[in-house]
């Protein structure tokens, strides 16, 4: 983990972790980096054969206004999808996360990038994100202290939760 | 009514603790106002013109005596001795100190209340017919479904950052008292041919600067599919609603720009994929929530019929109040009492701490411990025995709560306007007060009959002017407050948006203009049984424009 708090850091349910990926506009720009995240258009522009036979992992980054439709039939070959939050209050990527993880069974890494603040961390995890790329100092500090601003129960199904015992069908408790 | 279980208590308590921490960090300067803003909005705390404002949720407008007493206590201890009931069946406090808000939230949590989702771009407090459970024309009580929606929408991970706020209203009666067609989703609880319970679903109603009447997208949705279908609607909206312009971000614009047919197709397609998911409501859960709302066992009180008739003969004030403010209950020995929060010349929707406590006492003794807040900014005692009406009337009268004007011209809806609100262009409350004084005489009001005046201090339309029989919209022109008038609006089962008459009127002129409209109506109605709206629908705007602007109508 880096000492400076303003750097991007990658966090998942188990805590902070190293990020093997770099973000690049194209494979050419990425140089020798082993794992790369490309913008959606660049990713879609890759020849499927090139992508599959590449000896590096090539993830894709999707802006809130972009359609995930073209990715759906290739999901089992995608190692990582980064959904962007240009601002914390642009909530489109939550619905996409739900669709990717819940509906379409995406089993790669689903990552939230952008304006990731502490108050949205639980929402992101419950919507299906595996990792969060964090720069906000308060978020980093609180994640470090594992203070997620969670509630003891939830009123709707979501990932990382279990059916709450003896109560209404829509209620959940955080998974142990 | 619904009671919190341990799950609910723990959830609300956790949120209060979080907000305490956030307020502490704001007060210590760790958080700037800008950083604090999204956090306070999640908890119903607005920054108004003069102070913070706290909006407390009253789910579907239902309160117990204990809850109402606590609202009065909060008004006395933490505010200036009063609170303001809103058009979304909530209450807001206009003068709390930020440092006191955590304590207020603690006080609320003790009586199973909170302020979550009373602001922000999330699913807001779900509203319902204020006569739910007692109205004679009801198929079923809509509140169990409003409660299910309330729970499901609480801190929803996918739907807490929608393009814009999202309002759901539910009614269980053919006559719509919940204005469902001016909500983002309107649900009309009904039965199908097989006698099964379900909903007609309306989407895309709203007011603001682009008023739209909702479109019916489904004639019958089985009750068990309520959450999956609502999820489908909100998901399509979350993904595709506009975010480039906050004035075009409500679902009504998405419906308008996409087309009802295409949007319905998208929603139905999304729903097909969700229909058999975890969101399907087991009948056992519907029944369990429903059991909280079982009608109370009301003792037979047949002596009320005679007592009521006798009291009406000797007390004319009481007789007028009963005729205007008491509506039939399912049980013929009982009545539904509307407590007007529109005293002549008063501030619509305001209630003092003492008044709230009095209403709490009366509800406990005479109304099965139940109170409703109506979207018309009045209070309702849903179960008062006819035999107790006179006693209740005298108690209310002593504290200025027996104004006999429910549904009449002085029963005005008004937003807080420029007296409080940071968004307003013009004052609303003083206009409401002057109209109320002008038409305040009991005989005159009664002669005019049913007439809904609604006043907004800006285009955001919190005072629902678009759906007022007479609507008044405050605008600012060259530094002066100007009032535009609309006619013929309505928010019931035949919802219409009012038409603008023409140029606006100054604050001095506007009450005279309303009087001209009223006099024109009185002159052309076919009889007293043709109310203002019916007369307007028959004759159109022309006679009213002529009265306002002269023969050469500049509005034409």
CSV table of N, CA, C and O in Angstrom, one decimal, chain B residues 20-132:
chain,number,residue,atom,x,y,z
B,20,UNK,N,-25.1,11.1,13.1
B,20,UNK,CA,-24.5,11.8,14.2
B,20,UNK,C,-23.0,12.1,14.0
B,20,UNK,O,-22.5,13.2,14.2
B,21,UNK,N,-22.4,11.0,13.5
B,21,UNK,CA,-21.0,11.1,13.2
B,21,UNK,C,-20.7,12.2,12.1
B,21,UNK,O,-19.8,13.0,12.2
B,22,UNK,N,-21.6,12.2,11.1
B,22,UNK,CA,-21.4,13.1,10.0
B,22,UNK,C,-21.6,14.5,10.4
B,22,UNK,O,-20.9,15.5,10.0
B,23,UNK,N,-22.7,14.8,11.3
B,23,UNK,CA,-22.9,16.1,11.8
B,23,UNK,C,-21.7,16.6,12.6
B,23,UNK,O,-21.3,17.7,12.5
B,24,UNK,N,-21.2,15.7,13.4
B,24,UNK,CA,-20.1,16.0,14.3
B,24,UNK,C,-18.9,16.4,13.4
B,24,UNK,O,-18.2,17.4,13.7
B,25,UNK,N,-18.7,15.7,12.3
B,25,UNK,CA,-17.6,16.0,11.4
B,25,UNK,C,-17.8,17.4,10.7
B,25,UNK,O,-16.9,18.1,10.5
B,26,UNK,N,-19.1,17.7,10.4
B,26,UNK,CA,-19.4,19.0,9.8
B,26,UNK,C,-19.2,20.1,10.8
B,26,UNK,O,-18.6,21.1,10.5
B,27,UNK,N,-19.6,19.9,12.1
B,27,UNK,CA,-19.5,20.9,13.1
B,27,UNK,C,-18.1,21.2,13.4
B,27,UNK,O,-17.7,22.3,13.7
B,28,UNK,N,-17.3,20.1,13.4
B,28,UNK,CA,-15.8,20.3,13.7
B,28,UNK,C,-15.0,20.9,12.5
B,28,UNK,O,-13.9,21.2,12.7
B,29,UNK,N,-15.7,20.9,11.4
B,29,UNK,CA,-15.0,21.5,10.2
B,29,UNK,C,-14.3,20.4,9.4
B,29,UNK,O,-13.7,20.8,8.3
B,30,UNK,N,-14.4,19.2,9.8
B,30,UNK,CA,-13.7,18.1,9.0
B,30,UNK,C,-14.4,18.0,7.6
B,30,UNK,O,-13.8,17.8,6.6
B,31,UNK,N,-15.7,18.2,7.6
B,31,UNK,CA,-16.5,18.2,6.3
B,31,UNK,C,-16.8,19.6,6.0
B,31,UNK,O,-17.3,20.4,6.8
B,32,UNK,N,-16.6,20.0,4.7
B,32,UNK,CA,-17.1,21.3,4.2
B,32,UNK,C,-18.6,21.1,4.0
B,32,UNK,O,-19.2,20.0,3.9
B,33,UNK,N,-19.3,22.3,3.8
B,33,UNK,CA,-20.7,22.3,3.5
B,33,UNK,C,-20.9,21.4,2.2
B,33,UNK,O,-21.9,20.7,2.1
B,34,UNK,N,-20.1,21.6,1.3
B,34,UNK,CA,-20.2,20.9,0.0
B,34,UNK,C,-20.1,19.4,0.2
B,34,UNK,O,-20.9,18.6,-0.4
B,35,UNK,N,-19.2,18.9,1.0
B,35,UNK,CA,-19.0,17.5,1.3
B,35,UNK,C,-20.2,17.0,2.1
B,35,UNK,O,-20.6,15.8,2.0
B,36,UNK,N,-20.7,17.9,3.0
B,36,UNK,CA,-21.8,17.5,3.9
B,36,UNK,C,-23.1,17.3,3.2
B,36,UNK,O,-24.0,16.5,3.5
B,37,UNK,N,-23.2,18.1,2.1
B,37,UNK,CA,-24.5,18.3,1.4
B,37,UNK,C,-25.2,16.9,1.1
B,37,UNK,O,-26.3,16.6,1.5
B,38,UNK,N,-24.5,16.0,0.3
B,38,UNK,CA,-25.1,14.8,0.0
B,38,UNK,C,-25.5,13.9,1.2
B,38,UNK,O,-26.5,13.2,1.2
B,39,UNK,N,-24.7,14.1,2.3
B,39,UNK,CA,-25.0,13.3,3.5
B,39,UNK,C,-26.2,13.8,4.2
B,39,UNK,O,-27.1,13.0,4.6
B,40,UNK,N,-26.3,15.1,4.3
B,40,UNK,CA,-27.5,15.6,5.0
B,40,UNK,C,-28.8,15.4,4.2
B,40,UNK,O,-29.8,15.1,4.7
B,41,UNK,N,-28.6,15.5,2.8
B,41,UNK,CA,-29.8,15.3,2.0
B,41,UNK,C,-30.4,13.9,2.2
B,41,UNK,O,-31.6,13.7,2.2
B,42,UNK,N,-29.5,12.9,2.3
B,42,UNK,CA,-29.9,11.5,2.6
B,42,UNK,C,-30.7,11.4,3.8
B,42,UNK,O,-31.5,10.5,4.0
B,43,UNK,N,-30.6,12.4,4.7
B,43,UNK,CA,-31.3,12.3,6.0
B,43,UNK,C,-32.4,13.4,6.1
B,43,UNK,O,-32.8,13.8,7.2
B,44,UNK,N,-32.8,14.0,5.0
B,44,UNK,CA,-33.9,14.9,5.0
B,44,UNK,C,-33.5,16.3,5.5
B,44,UNK,O,-34.4,17.1,5.8
B,45,UNK,N,-32.2,16.7,5.5
B,45,UNK,CA,-31.9,18.0,6.0
B,45,UNK,C,-31.5,18.9,4.8
B,45,UNK,O,-30.6,18.7,4.1
B,46,UNK,N,-32.3,19.9,4.6
B,46,UNK,CA,-32.1,20.9,3.6
B,46,UNK,C,-31.5,22.2,4.2
B,46,UNK,O,-31.7,22.5,5.3
B,47,UNK,N,-30.8,23.0,3.3
B,47,UNK,CA,-30.4,24.3,3.7
B,47,UNK,C,-31.3,25.3,3.0
B,47,UNK,O,-31.4,25.4,1.8
B,48,UNK,N,-32.1,26.0,3.8
B,48,UNK,CA,-33.1,26.9,3.3
B,48,UNK,C,-32.6,28.3,3.3
B,48,UNK,O,-31.4,28.5,3.5
B,49,UNK,N,-33.5,29.3,3.0
B,49,UNK,CA,-33.0,30.7,3.0
B,49,UNK,C,-32.4,31.1,4.3
B,49,UNK,O,-31.4,31.8,4.3
B,50,UNK,N,-33.0,30.8,5.4
B,50,UNK,CA,-32.5,31.3,6.7
B,50,UNK,C,-31.9,30.3,7.6
B,50,UNK,O,-31.2,30.6,8.5
B,51,UNK,N,-32.2,29.0,7.3
B,51,UNK,CA,-31.7,28.0,8.3
B,51,UNK,C,-31.8,26.6,7.7
B,51,UNK,O,-32.3,26.5,6.5
B,52,UNK,N,-31.3,25.6,8.4
B,52,UNK,CA,-31.5,24.2,8.0
B,52,UNK,C,-33.0,23.9,8.1
B,52,UNK,O,-33.7,24.4,9.0
B,53,UNK,N,-33.5,23.0,7.3
B,53,UNK,CA,-34.9,22.5,7.4
B,53,UNK,C,-34.8,21.0,7.5
B,53,UNK,O,-34.1,20.4,6.7
B,54,UNK,N,-35.6,20.4,8.4
B,54,UNK,CA,-35.6,19.0,8.5
B,54,UNK,C,-37.0,18.5,8.1
B,54,UNK,O,-38.0,18.9,8.6
B,55,UNK,N,-37.0,17.6,7.1
B,55,UNK,CA,-38.3,17.0,6.6
B,55,UNK,C,-38.4,15.6,7.2
B,55,UNK,O,-37.5,14.8,6.9
B,56,UNK,N,-39.4,15.3,7.9
B,56,UNK,CA,-39.6,14.0,8.5
B,56,UNK,C,-40.6,13.2,7.7
B,56,UNK,O,-41.7,13.8,7.4
B,57,UNK,N,-40.3,12.0,7.5
B,57,UNK,CA,-41.2,11.1,6.7
B,57,UNK,C,-42.4,10.7,7.5
B,57,UNK,O,-42.2,10.2,8.7
B,58,UNK,N,-43.6,10.8,7.0
B,58,UNK,CA,-44.8,10.2,7.6
B,58,UNK,C,-45.3,9.2,6.5
B,58,UNK,O,-46.0,9.6,5.6
B,59,UNK,N,-44.8,8.0,6.6
B,59,UNK,CA,-45.1,7.0,5.6
B,59,UNK,C,-46.7,7.0,5.3
B,59,UNK,O,-47.4,6.8,6.2
B,60,UNK,N,-47.0,7.2,4.0
B,60,UNK,CA,-48.4,7.2,3.6
B,60,UNK,C,-49.3,8.0,4.5
B,60,UNK,O,-50.5,7.7,4.6
B,61,UNK,N,-48.7,8.9,5.2
B,61,UNK,CA,-49.5,9.9,6.0
B,61,UNK,C,-50.2,9.3,7.2
B,61,UNK,O,-51.1,9.9,7.8
B,62,UNK,N,-49.8,8.1,7.7
B,62,UNK,CA,-50.4,7.5,8.9
B,62,UNK,C,-49.6,7.7,10.1
B,62,UNK,O,-48.4,7.5,10.1
B,63,UNK,N,-50.2,8.2,11.2
B,63,UNK,CA,-49.5,8.5,12.5
B,63,UNK,C,-50.4,8.0,13.6
B,63,UNK,O,-51.6,8.0,13.6
B,64,UNK,N,-49.7,7.6,14.7
B,64,UNK,CA,-50.4,7.2,15.9
B,64,UNK,C,-50.4,8.5,16.8
B,64,UNK,O,-49.7,9.5,16.5
B,65,UNK,N,-51.2,8.4,17.9
B,65,UNK,CA,-51.2,9.6,18.8
B,65,UNK,C,-49.8,9.8,19.4
B,65,UNK,O,-49.4,11.0,19.5
B,66,UNK,N,-49.1,8.7,19.7
B,66,UNK,CA,-47.8,8.9,20.3
B,66,UNK,C,-46.8,9.6,19.4
B,66,UNK,O,-46.0,10.4,19.8
B,67,UNK,N,-46.9,9.2,18.1
B,67,UNK,CA,-46.1,9.8,17.1
B,67,UNK,C,-46.4,11.3,16.9
B,67,UNK,O,-45.5,12.2,16.9
B,68,UNK,N,-47.7,11.6,16.9
B,68,UNK,CA,-48.1,13.0,16.7
B,68,UNK,C,-47.6,13.8,17.9
B,68,UNK,O,-47.2,15.0,17.8
B,69,UNK,N,-47.8,13.2,19.1
B,69,UNK,CA,-47.3,14.0,20.3
B,69,UNK,C,-45.8,14.2,20.3
B,69,UNK,O,-45.4,15.3,20.6
B,70,UNK,N,-45.1,13.3,19.8
B,70,UNK,CA,-43.6,13.5,19.7
B,70,UNK,C,-43.3,14.6,18.6
B,70,UNK,O,-42.4,15.4,18.9
B,71,UNK,N,-44.1,14.6,17.5
B,71,UNK,CA,-43.9,15.7,16.6
B,71,UNK,C,-44.1,17.1,17.2
B,71,UNK,O,-43.4,18.0,16.9
B,72,UNK,N,-45.1,17.1,18.1
B,72,UNK,CA,-45.4,18.4,18.8
B,72,UNK,C,-44.2,18.7,19.7
B,72,UNK,O,-43.8,19.9,19.8
B,73,UNK,N,-43.8,17.7,20.4
B,73,UNK,CA,-42.7,17.9,21.4
B,73,UNK,C,-41.4,18.4,20.6
B,73,UNK,O,-40.8,19.4,21.1
B,74,UNK,N,-41.1,17.9,19.5
B,74,UNK,CA,-40.0,18.3,18.7
B,74,UNK,C,-40.2,19.8,18.3
B,74,UNK,O,-39.2,20.6,18.4
B,75,UNK,N,-41.4,20.1,17.9
B,75,UNK,CA,-41.6,21.5,17.5
B,75,UNK,C,-41.4,22.5,18.6
B,75,UNK,O,-40.8,23.5,18.5
B,76,UNK,N,-41.8,22.0,19.8
B,76,UNK,CA,-41.6,22.9,21.0
B,76,UNK,C,-40.1,23.0,21.4
B,76,UNK,O,-39.6,24.1,21.7
B,77,UNK,N,-39.5,21.9,21.5
B,77,UNK,CA,-38.1,21.9,22.1
B,77,UNK,C,-37.1,22.3,21.1
B,77,UNK,O,-36.1,23.0,21.5
B,78,UNK,N,-37.2,21.9,19.9
B,78,UNK,CA,-36.1,22.1,18.9
B,78,UNK,C,-36.4,23.2,17.8
B,78,UNK,O,-35.6,23.5,17.0
B,79,UNK,N,-37.7,23.6,17.7
B,79,UNK,CA,-38.1,24.5,16.7
B,79,UNK,C,-38.8,25.7,17.4
B,79,UNK,O,-38.7,25.9,18.6
B,80,UNK,N,-39.5,26.5,16.6
B,80,UNK,CA,-40.1,27.7,17.2
B,80,UNK,C,-41.6,27.4,17.6
B,80,UNK,O,-42.4,28.3,17.5
B,81,UNK,N,-41.8,26.2,18.0
B,81,UNK,CA,-43.2,25.9,18.5
B,81,UNK,C,-44.2,25.5,17.4
B,81,UNK,O,-45.4,25.4,17.7
B,82,UNK,N,-43.7,25.3,16.2
B,82,UNK,CA,-44.7,24.8,15.2
B,82,UNK,C,-44.0,23.9,14.2
B,82,UNK,O,-42.7,23.9,14.1
B,83,UNK,N,-44.8,23.2,13.4
B,83,UNK,CA,-44.2,22.4,12.3
B,83,UNK,C,-45.2,22.6,11.1
B,83,UNK,O,-46.2,23.2,11.2
B,84,UNK,N,-44.7,22.2,9.9
B,84,UNK,CA,-45.5,22.4,8.7
B,84,UNK,C,-45.7,21.1,8.0
B,84,UNK,O,-44.8,20.4,7.6
B,85,UNK,N,-47.0,20.8,7.8
B,85,UNK,CA,-47.4,19.5,7.1
B,85,UNK,C,-47.4,19.8,5.6
B,85,UNK,O,-47.9,20.8,5.2
B,86,UNK,N,-46.8,18.9,4.8
B,86,UNK,CA,-46.5,19.1,3.4
B,86,UNK,C,-47.5,18.4,2.5
B,86,UNK,O,-48.2,17.5,3.0
B,87,UNK,N,-47.4,18.7,1.2
B,87,UNK,CA,-48.2,18.0,0.2
B,87,UNK,C,-47.8,16.6,0.0
B,87,UNK,O,-48.5,15.9,-0.8
B,88,UNK,N,-46.7,16.2,0.6
B,88,UNK,CA,-46.4,14.7,0.4
B,88,UNK,C,-46.6,14.0,1.7
B,88,UNK,O,-45.9,13.0,2.0
B,89,UNK,N,-47.5,14.5,2.5
B,89,UNK,CA,-48.0,13.9,3.8
B,89,UNK,C,-46.8,13.8,4.8
B,89,UNK,O,-46.9,13.1,5.8
B,90,UNK,N,-45.8,14.6,4.6
B,90,UNK,CA,-44.7,14.7,5.6
B,90,UNK,C,-44.9,15.9,6.5
B,90,UNK,O,-45.8,16.7,6.3
B,91,UNK,N,-43.9,16.1,7.4
B,91,UNK,CA,-43.9,17.3,8.2
B,91,UNK,C,-42.5,17.9,8.1
B,91,UNK,O,-41.5,17.1,8.1
B,92,UNK,N,-42.4,19.2,8.0
B,92,UNK,CA,-41.1,19.8,8.0
B,92,UNK,C,-40.9,20.8,9.1
B,92,UNK,O,-41.9,21.5,9.4
B,93,UNK,N,-39.7,20.9,9.7
B,93,UNK,CA,-39.4,21.8,10.7
B,93,UNK,C,-38.5,22.9,10.1
B,93,UNK,O,-37.4,22.5,9.5
B,94,UNK,N,-38.8,24.1,10.2
B,94,UNK,CA,-38.1,25.2,9.5
B,94,UNK,C,-36.9,25.8,10.2
B,94,UNK,O,-36.1,26.5,9.6
B,95,UNK,N,-36.8,25.5,11.5
B,95,UNK,CA,-35.8,26.3,12.3
B,95,UNK,C,-34.9,25.4,13.2
B,95,UNK,O,-34.4,25.9,14.2
B,96,UNK,N,-34.7,24.1,12.9
B,96,UNK,CA,-33.8,23.4,13.9
B,96,UNK,C,-32.3,23.8,13.7
B,96,UNK,O,-31.9,24.1,12.6
B,97,UNK,N,-31.6,23.7,14.8
B,97,UNK,CA,-30.2,23.9,14.8
B,97,UNK,C,-29.5,22.6,14.3
B,97,UNK,O,-30.0,21.5,14.7
B,98,UNK,N,-28.5,22.7,13.4
B,98,UNK,CA,-27.9,21.5,12.9
B,98,UNK,C,-27.4,20.6,14.1
B,98,UNK,O,-27.6,19.4,14.0
B,99,UNK,N,-26.9,21.3,15.1
B,99,UNK,CA,-26.3,20.5,16.2
B,99,UNK,C,-27.4,19.7,16.9
B,99,UNK,O,-27.1,18.7,17.6
B,100,UNK,N,-28.7,20.1,16.8
B,100,UNK,CA,-29.8,19.4,17.5
B,100,UNK,C,-30.4,18.3,16.6
B,100,UNK,O,-31.2,17.4,17.1
B,101,UNK,N,-30.0,18.2,15.3
B,101,UNK,CA,-30.7,17.3,14.4
B,101,UNK,C,-30.5,15.8,14.8
B,101,UNK,O,-31.4,15.0,14.9
B,102,UNK,N,-29.3,15.5,15.2
B,102,UNK,CA,-29.1,14.1,15.7
B,102,UNK,C,-30.1,13.7,16.9
B,102,UNK,O,-30.7,12.6,16.9
B,103,UNK,N,-30.2,14.7,17.8
B,103,UNK,CA,-31.1,14.4,18.9
B,103,UNK,C,-32.6,14.3,18.4
B,103,UNK,O,-33.3,13.5,18.9
B,104,UNK,N,-32.9,15.1,17.5
B,104,UNK,CA,-34.3,15.0,16.9
B,104,UNK,C,-34.5,13.6,16.3
B,104,UNK,O,-35.5,13.0,16.5
B,105,UNK,N,-33.5,13.2,15.5
B,105,UNK,CA,-33.6,11.9,14.9
B,105,UNK,C,-33.7,10.7,15.9
B,105,UNK,O,-34.4,9.8,15.7
B,106,UNK,N,-33.0,10.9,17.1
B,106,UNK,CA,-33.2,9.9,18.2
B,106,UNK,C,-34.6,9.9,18.7
B,106,UNK,O,-35.2,8.9,18.9
B,107,UNK,N,-35.1,11.1,18.9
B,107,UNK,CA,-36.5,11.3,19.4
B,107,UNK,C,-37.5,10.6,18.4
B,107,UNK,O,-38.4,9.9,18.8
B,108,UNK,N,-37.2,10.8,17.1
B,108,UNK,CA,-38.1,10.2,16.1
B,108,UNK,C,-38.0,8.7,16.1
B,108,UNK,O,-39.0,7.9,16.0
B,109,UNK,N,-36.7,8.2,16.2
B,109,UNK,CA,-36.5,6.7,16.2
B,109,UNK,C,-37.2,6.0,17.3
B,109,UNK,O,-37.8,4.9,17.1
B,110,UNK,N,-37.3,6.7,18.4
B,110,UNK,CA,-38.0,6.1,19.6
B,110,UNK,C,-39.5,5.9,19.3
B,110,UNK,O,-40.1,5.0,19.9
B,111,UNK,N,-40.1,6.7,18.4
B,111,UNK,CA,-41.5,6.5,18.0
B,111,UNK,C,-41.6,5.9,16.6
B,111,UNK,O,-42.6,6.1,15.9
B,112,UNK,N,-40.5,5.2,16.2
B,112,UNK,CA,-40.6,4.5,14.9
B,112,UNK,C,-40.8,5.5,13.7
B,112,UNK,O,-41.6,5.2,12.8
B,113,UNK,N,-40.0,6.5,13.7
B,113,UNK,CA,-40.0,7.5,12.6
B,113,UNK,C,-38.6,7.8,12.2
B,113,UNK,O,-37.7,7.6,13.0
B,114,UNK,N,-38.5,8.4,11.0
B,114,UNK,CA,-37.1,8.8,10.6
B,114,UNK,C,-37.3,9.9,9.5
B,114,UNK,O,-38.4,10.2,9.1
B,115,UNK,N,-36.2,10.4,9.0
B,115,UNK,CA,-36.2,11.4,7.9
B,115,UNK,C,-35.5,10.9,6.7
B,115,UNK,O,-35.2,11.7,5.8
B,116,UNK,N,-35.3,9.6,6.5
B,116,UNK,CA,-34.6,9.1,5.4
B,116,UNK,C,-35.4,9.3,4.1
B,116,UNK,O,-36.6,9.1,4.1
B,117,UNK,N,-34.7,9.6,3.0
B,117,UNK,CA,-35.3,9.6,1.7
B,117,UNK,C,-36.5,10.6,1.6
B,117,UNK,O,-37.4,10.5,0.8
B,118,UNK,N,-36.4,11.7,2.4
B,118,UNK,CA,-37.3,12.8,2.2
B,118,UNK,C,-36.7,13.9,1.3
B,118,UNK,O,-37.2,15.0,1.2
B,119,UNK,N,-35.5,13.6,0.8
B,119,UNK,CA,-34.9,14.5,-0.1
B,119,UNK,C,-33.9,13.6,-0.9
B,119,UNK,O,-33.8,12.4,-0.7
B,120,UNK,N,-33.3,14.2,-1.9
B,120,UNK,CA,-32.3,13.5,-2.7
B,120,UNK,C,-33.0,12.8,-3.9
B,120,UNK,O,-34.2,12.7,-4.0
B,121,UNK,N,-32.1,12.3,-4.8
B,121,UNK,CA,-32.7,11.7,-6.1
B,121,UNK,C,-32.9,10.2,-5.9
B,121,UNK,O,-32.3,9.4,-6.5
B,122,UNK,N,-33.8,9.9,-4.9
B,122,UNK,CA,-34.1,8.5,-4.6
B,122,UNK,C,-35.6,8.4,-4.6
B,122,UNK,O,-36.3,9.3,-4.9
B,123,UNK,N,-36.1,7.2,-4.2
B,123,UNK,CA,-37.5,6.9,-4.1
B,123,UNK,C,-38.0,7.6,-2.8
B,123,UNK,O,-37.6,7.2,-1.7
B,124,UNK,N,-38.8,8.6,-2.9
B,124,UNK,CA,-39.3,9.3,-1.7
B,124,UNK,C,-40.4,8.6,-1.0
B,124,UNK,O,-40.9,7.6,-1.4
B,125,UNK,N,-40.8,9.3,0.1
B,125,UNK,CA,-41.9,8.7,0.9
B,125,UNK,C,-43.0,8.3,0.0
B,125,UNK,O,-43.5,9.1,-0.8
B,126,UNK,N,-43.5,7.1,0.1
B,126,UNK,CA,-44.6,6.6,-0.7
B,126,UNK,C,-45.9,7.2,0.0
B,126,UNK,O,-46.1,7.0,1.2
B,127,UNK,N,-46.7,7.8,-0.9
B,127,UNK,CA,-48.0,8.4,-0.4
B,127,UNK,C,-49.2,7.5,-0.7
B,127,UNK,O,-49.1,6.7,-1.6
B,128,UNK,N,-50.3,7.8,0.0
B,128,UNK,CA,-51.5,7.0,-0.2
B,128,UNK,C,-52.7,7.9,0.1
B,128,UNK,O,-52.6,8.9,0.7
B,129,UNK,N,-53.8,7.4,-0.4
B,129,UNK,CA,-55.1,8.0,-0.1
B,129,UNK,C,-55.2,8.3,1.4
B,129,UNK,O,-55.0,7.3,2.2
B,130,UNK,N,-55.5,9.5,1.8
B,130,UNK,CA,-55.6,9.8,3.3
B,130,UNK,C,-56.8,9.2,3.9
B,130,UNK,O,-56.9,9.2,5.2
B,131,UNK,N,-57.8,8.7,3.1
B,131,UNK,CA,-58.9,8.0,3.7
B,131,UNK,C,-58.8,6.5,3.6
B,131,UNK,O,-59.7,5.8,3.7
B,132,UNK,N,-57.6,6.0,3.3
B,132,UNK,CA,-57.3,4.6,3.1
B,132,UNK,C,-57.8,3.8,4.4
B,132,UNK,O,-57.6,4.3,5.5
